[in-house]
Amino acid sequence: MPRTNTSVPFPLVDLKNLRASFMNSSSYLLWQFAATCLHIWHLYFNFARALSCLFL
């Protein structure tokens, strides 16, 4: 059975174009902001848990 473009569900070129358009959009910046906030909250949570372990 010959390999055609229709047999491949996600061509690499389409994925690259999708990723490039997504990085240029504002939703990417919003996602980066949310990930940064989540990372900072995670660090704060771990720090507070370490402090509570010290005081308890």
PDB file of N, CA and C in Angstrom, residues 46-56:
ATOM      1  N   ASN A  46       6.147  24.868  48.067  1.00  0.00           N
ATOM      2  CA  ASN A  46       7.211  24.006  48.594  1.00  0.00           C
ATOM      3  C   ASN A  46       7.962  24.706  49.715  1.00  0.00           C
ATOM      4  N   PHE A  47       8.185  26.016  49.588  1.00  0.00           N
ATOM      5  CA  PHE A  47       8.888  26.776  50.609  1.00  0.00           C
ATOM      6  C   PHE A  47       8.065  26.835  51.893  1.00  0.00           C
ATOM      7  N   ALA A  48       6.763  27.056  51.744  1.00  0.00           N
ATOM      8  CA  ALA A  48       5.890  27.118  52.920  1.00  0.00           C
ATOM      9  C   ALA A  48       5.805  25.750  53.595  1.00  0.00           C
ATOM     10  N   ARG A  49       5.800  24.699  52.803  1.00  0.00           N
ATOM     11  CA  ARG A  49       5.751  23.353  53.383  1.00  0.00           C
ATOM     12  C   ARG A  49       7.056  23.039  54.120  1.00  0.00           C
ATOM     13  N   ALA A  50       8.177  23.496  53.569  1.00  0.00           N
ATOM     14  CA  ALA A  50       9.460  23.276  54.244  1.00  0.00           C
ATOM     15  C   ALA A  50       9.519  24.071  55.544  1.00  0.00           C
ATOM     16  N   LEU A  51       8.980  25.292  55.525  1.00  0.00           N
ATOM     17  CA  LEU A  51       8.958  26.106  56.744  1.00  0.00           C
ATOM     18  C   LEU A  51       8.057  25.472  57.799  1.00  0.00           C
ATOM     19  N   SER A  52       6.922  24.960  57.385  1.00  0.00           N
ATOM     20  CA  SER A  52       6.004  24.333  58.347  1.00  0.00           C
ATOM     21  C   SER A  52       6.625  23.068  58.938  1.00  0.00           C
ATOM     22  N   CYS A  53       7.435  22.381  58.132  1.00  0.00           N
ATOM     23  CA  CYS A  53       8.112  21.194  58.658  1.00  0.00           C
ATOM     24  C   CYS A  53       9.162  21.605  59.691  1.00  0.00           C
ATOM     25  N   LEU A  54       9.757  22.767  59.510  1.00  0.00           N
ATOM     26  CA  LEU A  54      10.755  23.237  60.469  1.00  0.00           C
ATOM     27  C   LEU A  54      10.110  23.626  61.791  1.00  0.00           C
ATOM     28  N   PHE A  55       8.967  24.291  61.712  1.00  0.00           N
ATOM     29  CA  PHE A  55       8.353  24.828  62.925  1.00  0.00           C
ATOM     30  C   PHE A  55       7.507  23.801  63.658  1.00  0.00           C
ATOM     31  N   LEU A  56       7.089  22.753  62.979  1.00  0.00           N
ATOM     32  CA  LEU A  56       6.242  21.762  63.645  1.00  0.00           C
ATOM     33  C   LEU A  56       7.079  20.700  64.353  1.00  0.00           C
TER      34      LEU A  56
END
